[in-house]
Amino acid sequence: MKFATIFAASAAAFFVFAPAAVLAGPALDAIKQRGTLRCGVQGPGNPGFGVPDTQGRWSGFNVDICRAVAISIFNDPSKVEFVPVTTQSRFPALASGEVDMLSNNTTWTLTRDTNVNRFNFPAIVFYDGQAMMVPRRLNVTSARGLNGATVCVQPGTTTELNLADYFRQHNMTFRPVVVADLDELRRTYDAGRCDVYTNDFAALAAQRTLLTNPRDHVILPERVSKEPLGPAIRQGDEELSNLVAWTVFALIDAEEMGITSANVDQIAASSTNPVVRRLLGAEGNMGESIGAANALYARTIIKTVGNYGEIFERHIGTNTPLGLERGQNNVWTKGGLLYAPPAR
């Protein structure tokens, strides 16, 4: 009787905690009815992260995150509409429903998480920090040498707030040159109308590639802030939030497990590792649990856009014009900060 009682209790626990099918929330349901995911990306282009070609086809790190989410929702990477947004227009566009999701280097902060619009940041896809870029001719080697400088910065950003904090902290003064449009801001700096261009390090690396003489400019070593960047959605639809989060986690898990776009089918067919099998839909019902369109959503994502590392290296890695090292944006098993919760 004792063993029977234990078995009954275990069975009851299994049914209590077994994954259940997810019903679409209001935002996710609207996306499905429309037939496309509207994804806000930094426009008109941010090299390495999101740029359209002459035919209007978008590519980049943030763009592939959008496509991965579209696969989770529709099992189709093409069912995404890329909507260019600026630092000033992105949050109104998200709050009004003009876009369903932002994937444009948006920093997760307390006020953005809790203010009147109450946005959700389901997962961090890129760890960055604000930096300063200066012309080499100034012979400045540290941000501490920028007292009295004129600084090009975009308004309505954490960048603008961090800039003021840094100079105040170090009892330094500066004169801001505030320009909302990213292209115009870069041109203002390139024309020498400010001494310093400040933005997140990766964004500076991207914009430097567009300067008249990129080699004439250096990014100073200090990182004056923490910038956890990730997709943002409106609060009020936990189903969409879960789906976006577990889409990102699938990309991270795949890299950790050595699953790539080239070997995903082979591993799915041959692996006996239960963690791998659950991720790739060979057993369990993880796809159903997050409301994905297909039990093989993770397998399709990896085969289509690759794992996290493949996306990184393809668009912004050391063999691209940006030349970014993985650093913090490596999986935890290789000394980075990328870590996905258990998929079980």
CSV table of C-alpha atoms in Angstrom, one decimal:
chain,number,residue,atom,x,y,z
A,1,MET,CA,0.0,0.0,0.0
A,2,LYS,CA,2.9,2.3,0.8
A,3,PHE,CA,4.3,2.0,-2.7
A,4,ALA,CA,0.9,2.3,-4.3
A,5,THR,CA,0.4,5.6,-2.4
A,6,ILE,CA,3.7,6.9,-3.5
A,7,PHE,CA,3.0,6.0,-7.1
A,8,ALA,CA,-0.4,7.7,-7.0
A,9,ALA,CA,1.2,10.9,-5.5
A,10,SER,CA,3.9,10.9,-8.2
A,11,ALA,CA,1.3,10.4,-10.9
A,12,ALA,CA,-0.7,13.3,-9.5
A,13,ALA,CA,2.3,15.5,-9.5
A,14,PHE,CA,3.1,14.6,-13.1
A,15,PHE,CA,-0.3,15.7,-14.2
A,16,VAL,CA,-0.2,18.9,-12.2
A,17,PHE,CA,3.2,19.9,-13.7
A,18,ALA,CA,3.0,18.4,-17.1
A,19,PRO,CA,3.2,21.1,-19.9
A,20,ALA,CA,-0.2,22.2,-21.1
A,21,ALA,CA,-1.3,23.7,-24.4
A,22,VAL,CA,-1.1,27.5,-24.5
A,23,LEU,CA,-4.0,29.6,-25.7
A,24,ALA,CA,-2.9,32.7,-27.6
A,25,GLY,CA,-3.2,36.0,-25.7
A,26,PRO,CA,-4.6,39.2,-27.3
A,27,ALA,CA,-1.3,40.4,-29.0
A,28,LEU,CA,-0.3,36.9,-30.2
A,29,ASP,CA,-3.8,36.3,-31.4
A,30,ALA,CA,-3.8,39.5,-33.4
A,31,ILE,CA,-0.5,38.6,-35.0
A,32,LYS,CA,-1.8,35.2,-36.0
A,33,GLN,CA,-5.0,36.7,-37.5
A,34,ARG,CA,-3.0,39.3,-39.4
A,35,GLY,CA,-0.6,36.6,-40.7
A,36,THR,CA,2.6,38.6,-40.1
A,37,LEU,CA,4.8,39.7,-37.2
A,38,ARG,CA,5.5,43.4,-37.3
A,39,CYS,CA,9.0,43.9,-36.0
A,40,GLY,CA,10.5,47.3,-35.3
A,41,VAL,CA,14.1,47.6,-36.3
A,42,GLN,CA,16.5,50.5,-36.2
A,43,GLY,CA,16.1,52.4,-39.5
A,44,PRO,CA,17.0,53.2,-42.2
A,45,GLY,CA,19.8,50.8,-41.4
A,46,ASN,CA,22.3,49.8,-38.7
A,47,PRO,CA,25.2,47.8,-40.2
A,48,GLY,CA,25.5,44.3,-38.8
A,49,PHE,CA,22.2,44.6,-36.9
A,50,GLY,CA,19.6,45.6,-39.5
A,51,VAL,CA,20.1,46.8,-43.0
A,52,PRO,CA,17.9,46.6,-46.1
A,53,ASP,CA,19.4,45.9,-49.5
A,54,THR,CA,18.5,47.7,-52.7
A,55,GLN,CA,15.5,45.3,-53.1
A,56,GLY,CA,14.3,46.1,-49.6
A,57,ARG,CA,15.4,42.7,-48.1
A,58,TRP,CA,16.6,43.1,-44.6
A,59,SER,CA,19.5,41.3,-43.0
A,60,GLY,CA,21.4,41.5,-39.7
A,61,PHE,CA,21.6,40.2,-36.1
A,62,ASN,CA,18.4,41.8,-34.9
A,63,VAL,CA,16.6,40.9,-38.1
A,64,ASP,CA,17.4,37.2,-37.6
A,65,ILE,CA,15.9,37.4,-34.1
A,66,CYS,CA,12.7,38.6,-35.7
A,67,ARG,CA,12.8,35.8,-38.2
A,68,ALA,CA,13.3,33.2,-35.5
A,69,VAL,CA,10.2,34.5,-33.7
A,70,ALA,CA,8.2,34.4,-36.9
A,71,ILE,CA,9.2,30.7,-37.2
A,72,SER,CA,7.9,30.1,-33.7
A,73,ILE,CA,4.6,31.8,-34.5
A,74,PHE,CA,4.0,30.7,-38.1
A,75,ASN,CA,6.6,28.1,-38.9
A,76,ASP,CA,7.7,30.5,-41.7
A,77,PRO,CA,10.6,33.0,-41.5
A,78,SER,CA,9.1,35.1,-44.3
A,79,LYS,CA,6.0,36.1,-42.3
A,80,VAL,CA,7.6,39.2,-40.7
A,81,GLU,CA,7.3,42.8,-41.7
A,82,PHE,CA,10.3,45.0,-40.8
A,83,VAL,CA,9.2,48.5,-39.7
A,84,PRO,CA,12.0,51.0,-39.4
A,85,VAL,CA,11.9,53.0,-36.1
A,86,THR,CA,14.1,55.6,-34.5
A,87,THR,CA,15.1,56.0,-30.9
A,88,GLN,CA,12.3,58.5,-30.4
A,89,SER,CA,9.6,56.7,-32.4
A,90,ARG,CA,10.2,53.1,-31.2
A,91,PHE,CA,8.3,53.1,-27.9
A,92,PRO,CA,5.2,55.0,-29.3
A,93,ALA,CA,5.2,52.6,-32.2
A,94,LEU,CA,5.2,49.6,-29.8
A,95,ALA,CA,2.7,51.2,-27.4
A,96,SER,CA,0.2,52.0,-30.2
A,97,GLY,CA,0.4,48.6,-31.8
A,98,GLU,CA,2.2,49.9,-35.0
A,99,VAL,CA,4.7,47.2,-34.2
A,100,ASP,CA,4.3,43.9,-32.2
A,101,MET,CA,7.9,43.7,-31.1
A,102,LEU,CA,11.1,45.8,-31.0
A,103,SER,CA,14.4,44.2,-32.1
A,104,ASN,CA,16.5,47.3,-32.4
A,105,ASN,CA,19.2,47.4,-29.7
A,106,THR,CA,16.7,48.4,-26.9
A,107,THR,CA,18.1,48.5,-23.4
A,108,TRP,CA,16.1,46.8,-20.6
A,109,THR,CA,15.8,49.4,-17.8
A,110,LEU,CA,13.6,49.8,-14.7
A,111,THR,CA,11.5,52.6,-16.0
A,112,ARG,CA,10.9,51.0,-19.4
A,113,ASP,CA,9.7,47.9,-17.5
A,114,THR,CA,7.5,49.7,-15.1
A,115,ASN,CA,6.4,53.1,-16.6
A,116,VAL,CA,3.0,53.9,-18.0
A,117,ASN,CA,3.5,51.9,-21.1
A,118,ARG,CA,4.9,48.9,-19.2
A,119,PHE,CA,7.0,47.0,-21.7
A,120,ASN,CA,8.2,43.5,-21.3
A,121,PHE,CA,11.8,42.4,-22.1
A,122,PRO,CA,11.5,38.6,-22.4
A,123,ALA,CA,15.2,37.9,-22.8
A,124,ILE,CA,18.6,39.5,-23.3
A,125,VAL,CA,20.1,38.9,-26.7
A,126,PHE,CA,23.2,41.2,-26.5
A,127,TYR,CA,25.3,42.5,-23.6
A,128,ASP,CA,26.8,45.8,-24.3
A,129,GLY,CA,28.1,49.0,-22.7
A,130,GLN,CA,28.2,52.7,-23.7
A,131,ALA,CA,31.4,53.9,-25.1
A,132,MET,CA,33.0,57.0,-26.6
A,133,MET,CA,34.5,57.4,-30.1
A,134,VAL,CA,36.9,60.2,-31.0
A,135,PRO,CA,39.1,61.1,-33.9
A,136,ARG,CA,42.7,59.8,-33.6
A,137,ARG,CA,44.0,63.2,-34.2
A,138,LEU,CA,42.8,64.4,-30.8
A,139,ASN,CA,45.3,61.9,-29.2
A,140,VAL,CA,42.8,61.1,-26.4
A,141,THR,CA,43.3,57.6,-24.9
A,142,SER,CA,40.7,57.7,-22.1
A,143,ALA,CA,37.2,59.1,-21.5
A,144,ARG,CA,38.6,60.9,-18.5
A,145,GLY,CA,40.4,63.1,-20.9
A,146,LEU,CA,37.2,64.5,-22.4
A,147,ASN,CA,36.6,67.4,-20.0
A,148,GLY,CA,35.0,70.3,-21.9
A,149,ALA,CA,34.3,68.2,-25.0
A,150,THR,CA,31.4,68.6,-27.4
A,151,VAL,CA,29.5,65.2,-27.6
A,152,CYS,CA,27.2,64.0,-30.3
A,153,VAL,CA,24.3,62.0,-28.7
A,154,GLN,CA,20.8,61.0,-29.6
A,155,PRO,CA,17.9,62.4,-27.4
A,156,GLY,CA,15.4,60.3,-25.5
A,157,THR,CA,17.9,57.5,-24.9
A,158,THR,CA,19.7,55.8,-22.0
A,159,THR,CA,22.8,57.0,-23.8
A,160,GLU,CA,21.9,60.6,-23.2
A,161,LEU,CA,21.3,59.9,-19.5
A,162,ASN,CA,24.4,57.9,-19.0
A,163,LEU,CA,26.5,60.6,-20.6
A,164,ALA,CA,25.3,63.2,-18.1
A,165,ASP,CA,25.9,60.7,-15.2
A,166,TYR,CA,29.4,59.9,-16.3
A,167,PHE,CA,30.6,63.5,-16.6
A,168,ARG,CA,28.9,64.5,-13.4
A,169,GLN,CA,30.4,61.5,-11.5
A,170,HIS,CA,33.9,62.6,-12.6
A,171,ASN,CA,33.3,66.3,-12.1
A,172,MET,CA,33.7,67.0,-15.8
A,173,THR,CA,31.8,69.3,-18.1
A,174,PHE,CA,30.6,68.7,-21.7
A,175,ARG,CA,28.5,70.3,-24.3
A,176,PRO,CA,25.9,68.0,-25.9
A,177,VAL,CA,25.2,68.2,-29.6
A,178,VAL,CA,21.8,66.5,-29.8
A,179,VAL,CA,20.6,65.0,-33.1
A,180,ALA,CA,17.7,62.6,-33.3
A,181,ASP,CA,18.3,61.0,-36.7
A,182,LEU,CA,21.1,58.3,-36.5
A,183,ASP,CA,22.4,59.1,-40.0
A,184,GLU,CA,22.4,62.8,-39.4
A,185,LEU,CA,24.2,62.3,-36.0
A,186,ARG,CA,26.9,60.3,-37.7
A,187,ARG,CA,27.3,62.9,-40.4
A,188,THR,CA,27.5,65.6,-37.8
A,189,TYR,CA,30.4,63.8,-36.0
A,190,ASP,CA,32.1,63.0,-39.3
A,191,ALA,CA,32.0,66.6,-40.3
A,192,GLY,CA,33.9,67.5,-37.1
A,193,ARG,CA,31.0,69.4,-35.5
A,194,CYS,CA,31.5,67.5,-32.2
A,195,ASP,CA,34.6,66.0,-30.6
A,196,VAL,CA,33.0,62.8,-29.4
A,197,TYR,CA,30.3,60.4,-30.6
A,198,THR,CA,28.8,58.3,-27.9
A,199,ASN,CA,26.6,55.2,-28.2
A,200,ASP,CA,26.7,51.6,-27.2
A,201,PHE,CA,30.0,50.0,-28.2
A,202,ALA,CA,28.5,47.8,-30.8
A,203,ALA,CA,26.5,50.6,-32.3
A,204,LEU,CA,29.6,52.8,-32.5
A,205,ALA,CA,31.5,49.9,-34.2
A,206,ALA,CA,28.6,49.7,-36.7
A,207,GLN,CA,28.5,53.5,-37.4
A,208,ARG,CA,32.3,53.7,-37.7
A,209,THR,CA,32.1,51.5,-40.8
A,210,LEU,CA,30.1,54.3,-42.4
A,211,LEU,CA,32.4,57.2,-41.7
A,212,THR,CA,34.5,58.7,-44.5
A,213,ASN,CA,37.7,57.3,-43.0
A,214,PRO,CA,36.9,54.7,-40.4
A,215,ARG,CA,40.5,54.0,-39.5
A,216,ASP,CA,40.9,57.7,-38.4
A,217,HIS,CA,38.6,57.1,-35.4
A,218,VAL,CA,39.1,55.1,-32.2
A,219,ILE,CA,36.6,53.8,-29.6
A,220,LEU,CA,38.0,54.6,-26.1
A,221,PRO,CA,38.3,51.6,-23.7
A,222,GLU,CA,35.9,52.7,-21.0
A,223,ARG,CA,32.4,51.3,-20.8
A,224,VAL,CA,30.3,53.8,-18.9
A,225,SER,CA,27.2,51.8,-18.5
A,226,LYS,CA,25.5,48.4,-18.6
A,227,GLU,CA,23.3,47.9,-21.6
A,228,PRO,CA,21.4,44.6,-21.6
A,229,LEU,CA,19.7,44.6,-25.0
A,230,GLY,CA,16.8,42.5,-26.1
A,231,PRO,CA,13.4,42.3,-27.8
A,232,ALA,CA,10.6,44.4,-26.2
A,233,ILE,CA,6.9,43.8,-26.4
A,234,ARG,CA,3.9,45.3,-24.7
A,235,GLN,CA,2.9,44.0,-21.3
A,236,GLY,CA,-0.4,42.2,-21.2
A,237,ASP,CA,0.3,39.1,-23.3
A,238,GLU,CA,2.3,36.5,-21.3
A,239,GLU,CA,1.9,34.0,-24.1
A,240,LEU,CA,3.8,36.2,-26.6
A,241,SER,CA,6.4,37.0,-23.9
A,242,ASN,CA,7.0,33.3,-23.3
A,243,LEU,CA,7.2,32.5,-27.0
A,244,VAL,CA,9.8,35.3,-27.6
A,245,ALA,CA,11.8,34.3,-24.6
A,246,TRP,CA,12.0,30.6,-25.5
A,247,THR,CA,12.8,31.4,-29.1
A,248,VAL,CA,15.9,33.2,-27.9
A,249,PHE,CA,16.7,30.5,-25.4
A,250,ALA,CA,16.5,27.9,-28.2
A,251,LEU,CA,19.2,29.8,-30.1
A,252,ILE,CA,21.5,29.9,-27.0
A,253,ASP,CA,20.8,26.3,-26.1
A,254,ALA,CA,21.6,25.2,-29.6
A,255,GLU,CA,25.1,26.8,-29.5
A,256,GLU,CA,25.8,25.4,-26.0
A,257,MET,CA,24.9,21.9,-27.3
A,258,GLY,CA,26.9,22.2,-30.5
A,259,ILE,CA,23.8,22.1,-32.7
A,260,THR,CA,24.2,24.1,-35.9
A,261,SER,CA,22.3,24.8,-39.1
A,262,ALA,CA,24.6,22.2,-40.8
A,263,ASN,CA,24.1,19.3,-38.3
A,264,VAL,CA,20.7,19.9,-36.7
A,265,ASP,CA,18.9,17.2,-38.7
A,266,GLN,CA,21.6,14.6,-38.1
A,267,ILE,CA,21.6,15.3,-34.4
A,268,ALA,CA,17.8,15.2,-34.2
A,269,ALA,CA,17.8,11.8,-35.8
A,270,SER,CA,20.7,10.3,-33.8
A,271,SER,CA,21.0,11.9,-30.4
A,272,THR,CA,20.1,10.0,-27.3
A,273,ASN,CA,20.5,13.0,-25.0
A,274,PRO,CA,17.1,13.8,-23.6
A,275,VAL,CA,17.8,17.5,-23.3
A,276,VAL,CA,18.8,17.6,-27.0
A,277,ARG,CA,15.8,15.5,-28.0
A,278,ARG,CA,13.4,17.8,-26.1
A,279,LEU,CA,14.9,20.9,-27.7
A,280,LEU,CA,14.6,19.5,-31.2
A,281,GLY,CA,11.1,18.1,-30.7
A,282,ALA,CA,12.1,14.4,-30.9
A,283,GLU,CA,10.3,13.8,-27.6
A,284,GLY,CA,8.1,15.8,-25.3
A,285,ASN,CA,5.9,18.7,-26.2
A,286,MET,CA,7.9,21.9,-25.6
A,287,GLY,CA,6.6,23.5,-28.8
A,288,GLU,CA,3.0,23.1,-27.6
A,289,SER,CA,3.9,24.4,-24.2
A,290,ILE,CA,5.1,27.7,-25.5
A,291,GLY,CA,2.4,28.0,-28.2
A,292,ALA,CA,4.7,27.5,-31.1
A,293,ALA,CA,3.2,26.6,-34.5
A,294,ASN,CA,5.1,23.4,-34.8
A,295,ALA,CA,6.7,20.9,-32.4
A,296,LEU,CA,9.8,21.2,-34.4
A,297,TYR,CA,10.0,25.0,-34.0
A,298,ALA,CA,13.6,25.0,-32.6
A,299,ARG,CA,14.8,22.6,-35.2
A,300,THR,CA,13.4,24.8,-38.0
A,301,ILE,CA,14.8,28.0,-36.4
A,302,ILE,CA,18.3,26.5,-36.1
A,303,LYS,CA,18.2,25.1,-39.7
A,304,THR,CA,17.0,28.5,-41.0
A,305,VAL,CA,19.0,31.1,-39.2
A,306,GLY,CA,21.6,29.0,-37.2
A,307,ASN,CA,22.3,29.0,-33.5
A,308,TYR,CA,23.2,32.2,-31.6
A,309,GLY,CA,26.9,31.9,-32.4
A,310,GLU,CA,26.2,31.5,-36.1
A,311,ILE,CA,24.0,34.6,-36.2
A,312,PHE,CA,26.6,36.6,-34.3
A,313,GLU,CA,29.5,35.6,-36.4
A,314,ARG,CA,27.6,36.0,-39.7
A,315,HIS,CA,26.6,39.6,-39.0
A,316,ILE,CA,28.9,41.2,-36.4
A,317,GLY,CA,31.7,38.8,-35.6
A,318,THR,CA,35.5,39.1,-36.1
A,319,ASN,CA,35.3,38.4,-39.9
A,320,THR,CA,32.8,41.1,-40.5
A,321,PRO,CA,33.4,44.9,-40.9
A,322,LEU,CA,32.3,45.4,-37.3
A,323,GLY,CA,34.9,42.8,-36.1
A,324,LEU,CA,33.3,42.2,-32.7
A,325,GLU,CA,34.7,39.6,-30.3
A,326,ARG,CA,32.2,37.4,-28.5
A,327,GLY,CA,33.3,38.5,-25.0
A,328,GLN,CA,30.2,38.7,-22.7
A,329,ASN,CA,28.1,37.5,-25.7
A,330,ASN,CA,29.4,34.0,-25.5
A,331,VAL,CA,27.6,31.0,-23.9
A,332,TRP,CA,28.3,30.5,-20.2
A,333,THR,CA,30.3,27.4,-20.8
A,334,LYS,CA,32.9,29.5,-22.7
A,335,GLY,CA,33.1,32.3,-20.2
A,336,GLY,CA,30.2,34.5,-21.5
A,337,LEU,CA,26.9,35.6,-19.9
A,338,LEU,CA,24.5,33.8,-22.3
A,339,TYR,CA,22.6,31.2,-20.2
A,340,ALA,CA,19.2,29.7,-21.0
A,341,PRO,CA,16.9,28.2,-18.4
A,342,PRO,CA,16.3,24.4,-18.6
A,343,ALA,CA,14.0,23.5,-21.4
A,344,ARG,CA,12.0,20.8,-19.6
